[in-house]
Structure formats: C-alpha cells, structure tokens
Coordinates of C-alpha atoms in Angstrom, one line a residue:
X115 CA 16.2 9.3 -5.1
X116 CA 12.6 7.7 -4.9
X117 CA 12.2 4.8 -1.9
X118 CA 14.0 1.7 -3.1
X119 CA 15.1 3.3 -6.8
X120 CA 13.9 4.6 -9.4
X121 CA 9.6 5.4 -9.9
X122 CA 9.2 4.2 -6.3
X123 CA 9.2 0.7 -7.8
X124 CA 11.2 -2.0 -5.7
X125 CA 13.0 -4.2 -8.3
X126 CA 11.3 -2.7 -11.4
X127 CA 11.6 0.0 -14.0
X128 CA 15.5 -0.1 -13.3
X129 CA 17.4 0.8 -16.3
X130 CA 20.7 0.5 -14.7
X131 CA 23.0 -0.4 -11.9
X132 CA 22.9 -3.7 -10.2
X133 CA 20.0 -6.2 -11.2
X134 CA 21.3 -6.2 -15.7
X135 CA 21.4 -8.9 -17.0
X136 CA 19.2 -11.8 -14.9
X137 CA 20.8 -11.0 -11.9
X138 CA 18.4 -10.0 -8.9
X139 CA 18.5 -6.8 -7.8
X140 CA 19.7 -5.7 -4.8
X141 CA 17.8 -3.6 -2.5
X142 CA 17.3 -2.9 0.9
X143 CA 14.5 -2.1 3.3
X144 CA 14.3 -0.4 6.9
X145 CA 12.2 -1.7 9.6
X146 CA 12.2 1.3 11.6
X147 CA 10.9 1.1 15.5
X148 CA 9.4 3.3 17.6
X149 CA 8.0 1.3 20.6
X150 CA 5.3 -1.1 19.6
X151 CA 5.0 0.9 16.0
X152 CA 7.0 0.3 12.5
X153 CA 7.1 2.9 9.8
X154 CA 6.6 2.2 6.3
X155 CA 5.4 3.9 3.3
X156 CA 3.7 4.1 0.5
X157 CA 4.4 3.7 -3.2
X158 CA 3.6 6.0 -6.0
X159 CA 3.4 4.7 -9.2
X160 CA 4.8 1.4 -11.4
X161 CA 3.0 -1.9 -11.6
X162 CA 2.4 -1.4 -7.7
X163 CA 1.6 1.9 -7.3
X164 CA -0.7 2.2 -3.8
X165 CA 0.9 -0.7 -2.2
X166 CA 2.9 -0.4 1.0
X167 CA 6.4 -1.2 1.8
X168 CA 9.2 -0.9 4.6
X169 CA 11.4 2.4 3.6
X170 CA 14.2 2.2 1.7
X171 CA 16.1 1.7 -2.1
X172 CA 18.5 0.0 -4.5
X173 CA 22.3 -0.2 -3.8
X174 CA 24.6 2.4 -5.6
X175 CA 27.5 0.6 -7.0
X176 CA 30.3 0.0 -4.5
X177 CA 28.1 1.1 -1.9
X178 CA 27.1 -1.5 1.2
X179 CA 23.7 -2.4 2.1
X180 CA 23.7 -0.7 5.9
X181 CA 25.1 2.4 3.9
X182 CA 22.6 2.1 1.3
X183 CA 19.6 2.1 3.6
X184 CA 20.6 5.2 5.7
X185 CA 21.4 7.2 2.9
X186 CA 17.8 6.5 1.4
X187 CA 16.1 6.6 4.6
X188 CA 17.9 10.4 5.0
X189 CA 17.4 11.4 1.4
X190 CA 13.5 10.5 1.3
X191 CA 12.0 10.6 4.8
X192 CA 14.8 13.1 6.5
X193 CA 15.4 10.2 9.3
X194 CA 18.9 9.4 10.9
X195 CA 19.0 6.0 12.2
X196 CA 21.6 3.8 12.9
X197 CA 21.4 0.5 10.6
X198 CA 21.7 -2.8 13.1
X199 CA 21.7 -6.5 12.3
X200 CA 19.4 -8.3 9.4
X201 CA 15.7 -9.3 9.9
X202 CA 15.2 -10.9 7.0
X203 CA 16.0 -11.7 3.6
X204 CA 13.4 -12.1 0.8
X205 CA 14.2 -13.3 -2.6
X206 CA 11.2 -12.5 -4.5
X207 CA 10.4 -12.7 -8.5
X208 CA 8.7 -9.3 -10.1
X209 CA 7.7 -10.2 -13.6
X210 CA 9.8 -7.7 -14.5
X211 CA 13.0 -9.2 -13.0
X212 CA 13.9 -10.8 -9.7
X213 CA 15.1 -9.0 -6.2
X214 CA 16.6 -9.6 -3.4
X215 CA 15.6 -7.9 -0.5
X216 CA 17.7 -7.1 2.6
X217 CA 15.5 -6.0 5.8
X218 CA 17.4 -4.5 8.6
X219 CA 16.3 -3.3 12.1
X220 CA 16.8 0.3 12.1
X221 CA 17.2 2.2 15.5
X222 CA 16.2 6.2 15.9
X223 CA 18.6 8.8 17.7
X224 CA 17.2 9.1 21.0
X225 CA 17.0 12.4 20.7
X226 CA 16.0 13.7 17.6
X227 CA 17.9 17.1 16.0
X228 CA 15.9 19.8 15.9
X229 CA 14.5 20.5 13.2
X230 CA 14.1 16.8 11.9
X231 CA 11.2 15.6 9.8
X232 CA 8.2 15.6 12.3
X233 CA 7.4 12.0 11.6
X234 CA 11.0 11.3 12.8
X235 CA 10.6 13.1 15.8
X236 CA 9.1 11.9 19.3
X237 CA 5.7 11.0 20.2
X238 CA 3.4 13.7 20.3
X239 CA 5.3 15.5 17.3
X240 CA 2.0 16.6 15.4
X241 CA 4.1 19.8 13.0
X242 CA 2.6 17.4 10.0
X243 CA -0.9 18.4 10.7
X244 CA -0.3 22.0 12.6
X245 CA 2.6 23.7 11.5
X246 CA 0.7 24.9 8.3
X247 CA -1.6 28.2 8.6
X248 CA -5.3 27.4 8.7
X249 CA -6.5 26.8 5.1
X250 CA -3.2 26.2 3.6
X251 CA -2.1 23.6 2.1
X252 CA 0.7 21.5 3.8
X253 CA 4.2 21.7 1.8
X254 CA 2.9 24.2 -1.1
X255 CA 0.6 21.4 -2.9
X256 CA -3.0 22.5 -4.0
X257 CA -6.0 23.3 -1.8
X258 CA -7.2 20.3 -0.3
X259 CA -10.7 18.6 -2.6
X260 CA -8.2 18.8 -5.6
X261 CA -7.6 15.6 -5.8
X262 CA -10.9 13.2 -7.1
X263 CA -12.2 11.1 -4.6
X264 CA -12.2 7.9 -5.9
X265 CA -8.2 8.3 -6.3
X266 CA -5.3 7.2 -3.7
X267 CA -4.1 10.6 -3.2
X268 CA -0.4 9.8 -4.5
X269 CA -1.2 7.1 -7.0
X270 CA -0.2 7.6 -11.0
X271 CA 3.2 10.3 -9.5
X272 CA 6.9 9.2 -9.2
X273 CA 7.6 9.5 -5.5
X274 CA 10.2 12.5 -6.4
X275 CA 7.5 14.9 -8.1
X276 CA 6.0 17.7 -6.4
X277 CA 2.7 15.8 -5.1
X278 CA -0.3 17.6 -7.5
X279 CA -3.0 17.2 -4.2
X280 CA -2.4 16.0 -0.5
X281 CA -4.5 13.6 1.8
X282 CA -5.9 15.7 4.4
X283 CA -3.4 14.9 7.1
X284 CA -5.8 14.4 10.4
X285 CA -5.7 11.7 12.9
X286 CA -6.6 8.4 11.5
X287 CA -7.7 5.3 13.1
X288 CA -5.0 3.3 12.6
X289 CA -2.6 6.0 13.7
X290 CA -4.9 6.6 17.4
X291 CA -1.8 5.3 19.4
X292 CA 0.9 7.1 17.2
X293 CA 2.0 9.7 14.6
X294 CA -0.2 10.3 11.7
X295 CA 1.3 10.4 7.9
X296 CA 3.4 12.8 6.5
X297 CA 5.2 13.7 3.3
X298 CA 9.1 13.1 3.5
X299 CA 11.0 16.1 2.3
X300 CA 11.2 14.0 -1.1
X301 CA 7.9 13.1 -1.5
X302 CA 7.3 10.3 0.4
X303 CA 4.1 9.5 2.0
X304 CA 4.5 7.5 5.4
X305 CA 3.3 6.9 8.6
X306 CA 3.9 5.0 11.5
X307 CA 1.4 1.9 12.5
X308 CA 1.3 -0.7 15.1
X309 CA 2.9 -3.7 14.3
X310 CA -0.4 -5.7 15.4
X311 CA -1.9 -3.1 12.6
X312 CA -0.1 -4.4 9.4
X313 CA -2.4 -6.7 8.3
X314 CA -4.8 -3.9 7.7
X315 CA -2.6 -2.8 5.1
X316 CA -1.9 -4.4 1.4
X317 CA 1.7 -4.4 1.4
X318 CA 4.1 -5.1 -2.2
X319 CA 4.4 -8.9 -2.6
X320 CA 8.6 -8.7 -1.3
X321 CA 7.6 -7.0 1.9
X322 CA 4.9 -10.2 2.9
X323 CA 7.2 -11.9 4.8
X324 CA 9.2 -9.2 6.9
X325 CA 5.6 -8.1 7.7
X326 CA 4.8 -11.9 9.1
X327 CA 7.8 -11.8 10.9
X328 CA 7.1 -8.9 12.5
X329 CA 3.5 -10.3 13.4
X330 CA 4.7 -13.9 15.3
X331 CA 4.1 -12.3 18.9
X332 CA 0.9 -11.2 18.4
X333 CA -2.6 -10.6 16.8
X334 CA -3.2 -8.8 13.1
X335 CA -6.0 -7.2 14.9
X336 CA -5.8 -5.4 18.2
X337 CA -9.5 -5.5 20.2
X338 CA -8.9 -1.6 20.1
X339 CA -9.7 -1.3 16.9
X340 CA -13.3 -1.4 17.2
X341 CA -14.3 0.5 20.4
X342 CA -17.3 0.6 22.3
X343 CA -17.9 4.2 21.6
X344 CA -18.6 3.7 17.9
X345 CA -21.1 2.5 18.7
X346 CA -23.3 -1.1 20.1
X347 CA -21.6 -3.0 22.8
X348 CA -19.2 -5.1 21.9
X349 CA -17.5 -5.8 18.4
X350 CA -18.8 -9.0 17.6
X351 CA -16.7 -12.0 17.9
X352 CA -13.7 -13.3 15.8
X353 CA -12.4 -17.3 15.3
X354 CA -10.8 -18.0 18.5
X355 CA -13.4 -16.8 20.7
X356 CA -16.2 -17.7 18.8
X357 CA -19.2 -19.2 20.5
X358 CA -19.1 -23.2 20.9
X359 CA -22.1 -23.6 18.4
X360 CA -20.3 -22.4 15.4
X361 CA -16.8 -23.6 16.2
X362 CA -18.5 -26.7 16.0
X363 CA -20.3 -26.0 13.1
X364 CA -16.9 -25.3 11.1
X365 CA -15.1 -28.5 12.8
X366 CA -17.8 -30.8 11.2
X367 CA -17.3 -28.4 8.0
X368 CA -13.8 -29.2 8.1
X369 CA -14.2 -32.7 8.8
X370 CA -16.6 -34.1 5.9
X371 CA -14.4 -31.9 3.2
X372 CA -11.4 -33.2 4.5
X373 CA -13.1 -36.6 4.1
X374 CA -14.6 -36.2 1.0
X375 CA -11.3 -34.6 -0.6
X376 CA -8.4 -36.3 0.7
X377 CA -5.3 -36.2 -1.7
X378 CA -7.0 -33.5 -3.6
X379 CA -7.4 -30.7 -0.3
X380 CA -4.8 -28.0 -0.2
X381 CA -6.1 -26.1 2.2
X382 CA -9.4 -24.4 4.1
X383 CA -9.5 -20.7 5.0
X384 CA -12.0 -18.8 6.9
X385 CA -12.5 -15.2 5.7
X386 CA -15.0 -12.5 6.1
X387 CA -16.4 -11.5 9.6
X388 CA -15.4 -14.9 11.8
X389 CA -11.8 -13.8 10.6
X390 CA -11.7 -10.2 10.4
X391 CA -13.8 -9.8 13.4
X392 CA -17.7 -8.2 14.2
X393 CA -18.8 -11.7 13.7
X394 CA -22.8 -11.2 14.8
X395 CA -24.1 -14.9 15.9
X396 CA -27.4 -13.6 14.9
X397 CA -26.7 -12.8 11.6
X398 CA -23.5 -13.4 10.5
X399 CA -22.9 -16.4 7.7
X400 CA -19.4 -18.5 7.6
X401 CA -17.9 -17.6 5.1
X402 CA -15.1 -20.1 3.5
X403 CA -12.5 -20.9 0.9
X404 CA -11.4 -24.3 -0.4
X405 CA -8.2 -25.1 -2.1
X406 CA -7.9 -28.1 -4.3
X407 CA -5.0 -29.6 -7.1
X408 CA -7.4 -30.5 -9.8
X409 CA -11.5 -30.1 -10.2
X410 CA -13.8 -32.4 -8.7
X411 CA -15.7 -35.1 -10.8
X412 CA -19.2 -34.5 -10.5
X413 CA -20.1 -37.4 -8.3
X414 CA -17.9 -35.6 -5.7
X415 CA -19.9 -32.0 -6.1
X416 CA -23.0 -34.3 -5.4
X417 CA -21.6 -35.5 -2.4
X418 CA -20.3 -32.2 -0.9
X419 CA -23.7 -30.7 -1.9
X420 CA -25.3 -32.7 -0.1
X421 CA -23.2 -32.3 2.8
X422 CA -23.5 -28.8 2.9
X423 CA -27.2 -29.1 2.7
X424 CA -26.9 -30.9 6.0
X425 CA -24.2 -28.2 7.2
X426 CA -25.4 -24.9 6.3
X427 CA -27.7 -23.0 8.4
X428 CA -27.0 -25.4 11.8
X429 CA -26.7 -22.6 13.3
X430 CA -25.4 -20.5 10.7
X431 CA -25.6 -20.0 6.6
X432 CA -22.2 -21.3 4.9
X433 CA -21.0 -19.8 2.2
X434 CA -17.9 -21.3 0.4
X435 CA -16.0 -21.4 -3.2
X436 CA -14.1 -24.5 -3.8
X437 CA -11.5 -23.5 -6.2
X438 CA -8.5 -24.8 -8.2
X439 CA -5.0 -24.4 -8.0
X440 CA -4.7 -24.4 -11.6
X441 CA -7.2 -21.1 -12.2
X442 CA -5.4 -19.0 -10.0
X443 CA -2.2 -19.0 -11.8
X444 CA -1.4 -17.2 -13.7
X445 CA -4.3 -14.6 -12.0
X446 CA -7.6 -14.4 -14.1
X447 CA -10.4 -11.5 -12.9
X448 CA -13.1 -12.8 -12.8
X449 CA -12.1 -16.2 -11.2
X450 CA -13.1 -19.4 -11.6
X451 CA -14.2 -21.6 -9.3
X452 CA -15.2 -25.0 -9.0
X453 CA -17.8 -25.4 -7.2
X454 CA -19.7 -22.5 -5.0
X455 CA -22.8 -22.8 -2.1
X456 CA -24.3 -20.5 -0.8
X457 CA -28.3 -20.3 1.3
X458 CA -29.1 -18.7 -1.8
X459 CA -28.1 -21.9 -3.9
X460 CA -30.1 -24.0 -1.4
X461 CA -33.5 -24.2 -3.7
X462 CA -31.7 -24.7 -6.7
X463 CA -29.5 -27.5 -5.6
X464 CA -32.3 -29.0 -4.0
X465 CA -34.2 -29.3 -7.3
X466 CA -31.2 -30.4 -9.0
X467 CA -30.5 -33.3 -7.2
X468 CA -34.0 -34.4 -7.3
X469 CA -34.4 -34.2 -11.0
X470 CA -31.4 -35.9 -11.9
X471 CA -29.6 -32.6 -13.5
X472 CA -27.0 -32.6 -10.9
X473 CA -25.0 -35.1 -13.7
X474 CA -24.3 -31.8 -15.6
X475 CA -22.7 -30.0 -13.1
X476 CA -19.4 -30.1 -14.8
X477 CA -20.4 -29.1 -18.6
X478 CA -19.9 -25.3 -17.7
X479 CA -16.7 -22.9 -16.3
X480 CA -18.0 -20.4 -14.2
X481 CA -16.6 -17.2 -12.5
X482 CA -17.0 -14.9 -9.8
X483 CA -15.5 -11.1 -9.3
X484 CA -16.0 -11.5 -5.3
X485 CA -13.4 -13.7 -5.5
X486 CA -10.4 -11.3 -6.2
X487 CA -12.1 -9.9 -2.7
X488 CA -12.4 -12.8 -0.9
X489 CA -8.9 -14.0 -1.8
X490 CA -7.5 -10.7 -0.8
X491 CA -8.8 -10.8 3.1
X492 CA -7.8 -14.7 3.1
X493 CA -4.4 -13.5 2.4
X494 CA -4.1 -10.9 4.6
X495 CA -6.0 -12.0 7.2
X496 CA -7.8 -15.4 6.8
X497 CA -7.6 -18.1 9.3
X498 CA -6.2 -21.3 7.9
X499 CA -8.0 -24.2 9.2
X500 CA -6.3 -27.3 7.1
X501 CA -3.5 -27.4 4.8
X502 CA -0.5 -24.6 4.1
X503 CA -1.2 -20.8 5.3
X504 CA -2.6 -18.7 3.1
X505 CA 0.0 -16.3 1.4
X506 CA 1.8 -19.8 0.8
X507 CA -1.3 -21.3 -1.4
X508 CA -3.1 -18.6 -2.6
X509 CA -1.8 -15.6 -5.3
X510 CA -1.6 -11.9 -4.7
X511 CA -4.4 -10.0 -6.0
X512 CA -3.7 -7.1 -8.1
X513 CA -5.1 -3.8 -5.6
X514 CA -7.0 -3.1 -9.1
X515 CA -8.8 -6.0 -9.0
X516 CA -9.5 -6.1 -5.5
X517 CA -11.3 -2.1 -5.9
X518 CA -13.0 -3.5 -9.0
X519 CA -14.5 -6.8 -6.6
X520 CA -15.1 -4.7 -3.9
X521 CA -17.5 -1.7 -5.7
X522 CA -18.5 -4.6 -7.6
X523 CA -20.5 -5.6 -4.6
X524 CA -21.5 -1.9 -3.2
X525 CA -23.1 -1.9 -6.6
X526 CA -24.9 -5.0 -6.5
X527 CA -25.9 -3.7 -3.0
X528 CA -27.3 -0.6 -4.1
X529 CA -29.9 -2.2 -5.7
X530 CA -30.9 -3.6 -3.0
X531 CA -30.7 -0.5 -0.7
X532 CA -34.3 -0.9 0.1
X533 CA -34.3 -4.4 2.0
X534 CA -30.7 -3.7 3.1
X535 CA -29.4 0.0 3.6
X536 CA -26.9 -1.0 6.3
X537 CA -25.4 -3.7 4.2
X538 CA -24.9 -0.7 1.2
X539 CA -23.7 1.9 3.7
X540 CA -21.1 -0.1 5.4
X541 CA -20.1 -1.5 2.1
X542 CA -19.3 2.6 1.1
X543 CA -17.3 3.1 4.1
X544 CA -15.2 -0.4 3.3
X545 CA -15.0 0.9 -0.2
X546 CA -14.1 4.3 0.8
X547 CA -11.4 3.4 2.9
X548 CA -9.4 0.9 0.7
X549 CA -9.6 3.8 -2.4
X550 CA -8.1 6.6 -0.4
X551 CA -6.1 4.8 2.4
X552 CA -5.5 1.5 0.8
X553 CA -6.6 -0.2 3.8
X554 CA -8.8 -4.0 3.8
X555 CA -11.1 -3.7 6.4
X556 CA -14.1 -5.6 7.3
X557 CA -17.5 -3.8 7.5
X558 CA -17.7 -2.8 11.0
X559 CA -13.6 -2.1 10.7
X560 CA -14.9 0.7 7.7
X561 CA -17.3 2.1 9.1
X562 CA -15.1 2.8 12.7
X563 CA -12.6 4.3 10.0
X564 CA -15.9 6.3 8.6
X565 CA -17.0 8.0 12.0
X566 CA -13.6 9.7 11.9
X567 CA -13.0 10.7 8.1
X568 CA -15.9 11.4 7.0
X569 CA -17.9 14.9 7.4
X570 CA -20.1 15.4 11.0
X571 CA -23.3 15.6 9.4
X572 CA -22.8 11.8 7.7
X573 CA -21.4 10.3 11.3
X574 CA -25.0 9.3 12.4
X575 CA -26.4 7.2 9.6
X576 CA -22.5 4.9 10.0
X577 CA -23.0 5.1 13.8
X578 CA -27.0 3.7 13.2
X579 CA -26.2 1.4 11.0
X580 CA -23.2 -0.3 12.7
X581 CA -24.9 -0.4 15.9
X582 CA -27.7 -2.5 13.6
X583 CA -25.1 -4.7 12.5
X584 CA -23.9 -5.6 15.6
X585 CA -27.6 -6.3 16.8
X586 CA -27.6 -3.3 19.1
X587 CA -31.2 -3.4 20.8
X588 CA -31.1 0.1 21.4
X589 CA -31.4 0.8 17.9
X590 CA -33.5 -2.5 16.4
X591 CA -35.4 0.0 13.8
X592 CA -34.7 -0.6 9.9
X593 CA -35.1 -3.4 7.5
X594 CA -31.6 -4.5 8.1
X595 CA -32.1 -5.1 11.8
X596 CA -33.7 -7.9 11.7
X597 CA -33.0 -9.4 8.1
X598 CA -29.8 -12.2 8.2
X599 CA -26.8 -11.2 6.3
X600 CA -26.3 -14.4 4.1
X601 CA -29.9 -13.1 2.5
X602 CA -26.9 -11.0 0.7
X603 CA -24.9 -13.3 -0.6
X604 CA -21.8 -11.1 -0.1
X605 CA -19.6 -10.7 2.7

C-alpha cells in the first residue's frame, strides 16, 4: 500500500474507507529517529507529487492509529519500529477534502534483523549504494541517464509501480552525517536527514508543522553546510551574525515601514542571502518582503519611496515587494504586488517624483514570477522581523511554480552571462538541485550541492565562481568579482 494511501497522496485521491462523506480523513505519520536525524520520504504523484513527508498511511477500517503506522512503515520502507506517544496532530484542508494527521515518535529495534532494508539498518549501512554489481542498476530499474534531467526522478509514478529510472544513489550533501536514500521494498524513495536539515526540503502543506516542531531546539541551517573546502574562507554571514552596519540598516528599514503602515503591516520577512546564509557585505543586497491587509493609496507609496531612497544603498541595495493579502489567495502565478523597489528602480522613481507622475502610481496591477520564488524561501526559511511568522501569513507555493520562478531567473540571467557568469552558473546549480532533489537552496548552498553531483570535469568553474561570490581574493578575476549583486535584480 503506497505511503499514507492510495497514489502516495496524503488525504487525496481516496475513493474509499474513512474520510466519505466531509469527514477528514484519518491518517497517520512516523517521525522516525535515529540520533540527531529523522526519516521521511518522498511522494510520487497526485496534486503533490515531489513534495516530502514523514512516512506513513491512511487507517484501515477497525484498525488503530499506532497499528496503522507500523504496518505501513513495514509494508513500504521494510522498518520495524515500535510506535510511542503523539507528537503532533495537524488538521489540515486539501482542496480535495480535509485530514487529520496523527504524528507519532517512532523508535528503531536496537538491533536491526538481518537482512532489514539497508536504510533501516545502523549507521554506516551503505548496501543501497554497494550491494549492486558495478554498472547495474539498483533493484532491476533501467540503466542510470534514463530518466530526463530536468525531471524529479520519481515524479508522475504511483509509489507502488516498479520505478521506470532511479536517482543515482551516491552520497549527497545533505546526507554527509547519515545514510543516503534508498528505495523501500515498495517503492518508496527515502532518506534520512538531520533535523537542523528540514528546512532545505519543501515538505506537503500537513507535514509543516511536525517539521517546526521538530526544529524549536535549533537552527534550519547547520554552519556545516557550507564548508571551507568548497571553496573561499568563510560562508558569508546570515541574520543573527550579521555585521552592525546592516543590522542597523534593516532596524531603521523596519522602523519607518512600521511607521508609515501601522494598522495596515502584517508582517516583514527577510529572504534571500541575509536569511539563507553566504550573505557577502560587499555585494550582497537586502532582500525583503512586506505584508499588508489592503493596497496602499498612492500618497503612501510616495512616502515609502522616498524613504527607501534614503534607505537603500546605506550600506547596502534594498530590494523589497510590498504585497497584499488579498492577491495571495487564492494563489495567482504571476503575483501581484503592490508596490516593488529595487537600485534598479532608483532613476526611475527619482524622475517620477520630480515630474509629478508619481500621482499615477495606482492606475496599473502589476506582477512578478520571482515572487512564487521569493515567497517559497520566506516560508521555508525567511526570518520574520515584525508581525506573524511566515508559514502563518504567507500561502504555500505550488513546487511547479516555484521551478517555473526559479529557471525564470537562470533565464533572464543567461542573457546576461557576459557581465555576470557566476550569477548564471550558480543560478544552474540552485536550479539543478531543486529539479532533481527537490531541495531550496541559496546560491552558495547549490553550488556546495554542485561540487558533489555533478561530473569532475565541471567542479572547477562552481568551485571558481563560488569562491567569486564570496569575495575570495585569491581568485578576484572575472566580471562578476567585482560587479555588486543588486546590479541583477534577482536574488
């Protein structure tokens, strides 16, 4: 039976069983430990095919929820565990029909049987990636380079199929401190990640909160994540140990919109490299989004305009969407927005105001593609600075529209590959990395992921041109060295 029911699909496509007739159905989820990591898994088709979710299914009628979870944990991942006390419960609404979700802590046997799945078995358990004869392909699937790049290697299948092509099952970086992915003897891709790890991964709506539960005690990003040996020294700097300049520079930020908004501010987020990390004080913009109840009258774009005139660039570019409740729901892609700045808008609003056509600010709608990106990162790992967190104010993207923003921007950057080639090659690796691991990483973060995935002979253009994004002096050559990355407009 696929994880959580039928298509791999928690809480839709169910033709049967509990959840008829408007009820919410039932279904349960294993948060499985092993030391300072958590397995979970990764769907294969439906509305939400790509996503990632704890382990697990829908209940069988007359069947309890602790028997429920080990017989789906056993059936699609070969794991015997012993089902202990409730970690959460989620009520969540699909558009297809509500569900209740019942998280337990799952323990492992501490000793494995023989023979046991290997990504049930104890650390240092590789069989996934060695126990196959050189050059064949793992579990009977095709020859590996069947699959098209471009394409999660398990999207578009139900979970119970016989899997058409295979990811190639190496170390990745986020498994570097545990077992790499496997297939479950059902066809179930999973893996074990550190818990500080999750954030890197875009998880099914219903999962959200057992994920920030599991987060509380500690960061979404561990300072492993980018070491030293990829290259440059240091990985840039992230919100709470950013340099005094720009904290104060985003205080004063928060301060006149706060000022200037009142009743209408729901909330500010930081996104982009001050919140994923490898900001570059150098050349690294703020980038920001706004919340607001209802669209600003023109007289009060004037006067954040003009603030941000002021703001921008002292010490570093701002770049920030000011967008309404309203537009986000139900979700539109492109998005609208209210009101954007950027260093690039800094001529034109310049003119504007001095010719008096500021006054028509509000006589057009105008939308933006970044934004399904931008939103994306906020909710997974933005910083909130005022108002409610994040995945409280702002919608789930769909993943489709987050791809589509995402190579979106590589192409807007490959026309520009000239003036910036590190920009455009970083923004392949991030691209790369979300379409076959489903992973949201900042630049730096993609091209670390990069120097192990991708073939030896491409290793030292990513190495070059993350050491020039982090301002290595060892390496200054290169247009993109020197040239500031709000000249892009993207982040």
């Amino acid at each position: 039976m696929p994880a959580h029911g039928e298509q791999g699909n928690r809480g839709v496509g169910y033709g049967h069983g509990v959840g008829r007739d408007g009820y919410p159905l039932i279904v349960t989820a294993g948060v499985v430990r092993r030391g300072d990591t958590v397995l979970i898994a990764r769907r294969a088709s439906g509305p939400l095919a790509g996503q990632w979710e704890f382990p697990g299914g829908k209940l069988e009628p007359g069947e309890s929820p602790e028997t429920c979870l080990a017989r789906e944990l056993r059936e699609e991942l070969g794991l015997e565990v012993q089902v202990e006390e409730v970690l959460a419960v989620v009520y969540h609404e699909y558009p297809e029909r509500p569900v209740l979700l019942l998280a337990y802590l799952c323990r492992l046997p501490d000793s494995p049987p023989t023979g046991t799945w290997p990504i049930g078995g104890p650390r240092g358990d590789r069989r996934a990636e060695g126990s196959q004869p050189e050059g064949t392909p793992p579990h009977g699937g095709r020859a590996e380079g069947s699959q098209p790049e471009d394409r999660p290697p398990d999207a578009g299948r139900a979970r119970g199929s016989r899997p058409e092509g295979r990811p190639r099952e190496g170390r990745r970086p986020e498994d570097r401190r545990g077992d790499g992915g496997a297939w479950g003897p059902a066809g179930t891709w999973a893996r074990w990640v550190e818990i500080t790890d999750l954030g890197r991964y875009a998880f099914a709506p219903a999962d959200l909160p057992i994920v920030e539960k599991l987060q509380r005690t500690g960061p979404n990003i561990p300072a492993s994540l980018l070491p030293d040996a990829a290259g440059g020294e240091g990985s840039g700097y992230r919100w709470p140990d950013v340099p005094a300049a720009v904290r104060n520079q985003v205080v004063r930020f928060v301060d006149a919109i706060s000022g200037i908004l009142t009743g209408n501010l729901l909330g500010i987020y930081l996104h982009g490299s001050l919140a994923l990390g490898g900001f570059n004080p150098e050349r690294s913009d703020i980038d920001l989004l706004v919340l607001m109840r209802e669209g600003m009258a023109v007289e009060t774009k004037r006067r954040i305009v003009e603030s941000l005139l002021g703001l921008s660039g002292c010490p570093r570019p701002i770049e920030v969407s000011f967008l309404r409740e309203a537009d986000l729901t139900p979700w539109k892609h492109p998005t609208p927005y209210d009101l954007h700045f950027s260093e690039a808008w800094r001529s034109r609003y310049m003119d504007e105001l001095e010719s008096g056509t500021w006054v028509h600010w509000n006589d057009t709608t105008c939308n933006d593609a970044d934004l399904a990106a931008h939103i994306t990162v906020t909710r997974d790992r933005g910083v909130c600075l005022a108002g409610k967190p994040a995945r409280e104010s702002l919608p789930p993207v769909p993943w489709h529209d987050y791809l589509e923003s995402i190579v979106g921007d590589l192409t807007w950057a490959a026309g520009r590959a000239e003036g910036d080639p590190t920009y455009l090659l970083l923004n392949a690796c991030r691209v790369l990395a979300a379409a076959r691991e489903g992973l949201i990483l900042s630049k730096p973060e993609a091209a670390v992921w990069a120097l192990e995935e991708l073939p030896e002979a491409l290793r030292p253009a990513v190495r070059r041109a993350l050491r020039q994004y982090r301002g290595d002096p060892s390496d200054p050559t290169g247009p993109a060295a020197a040239q500031p990355e709000g000249t892009a407009g993207h982040e």
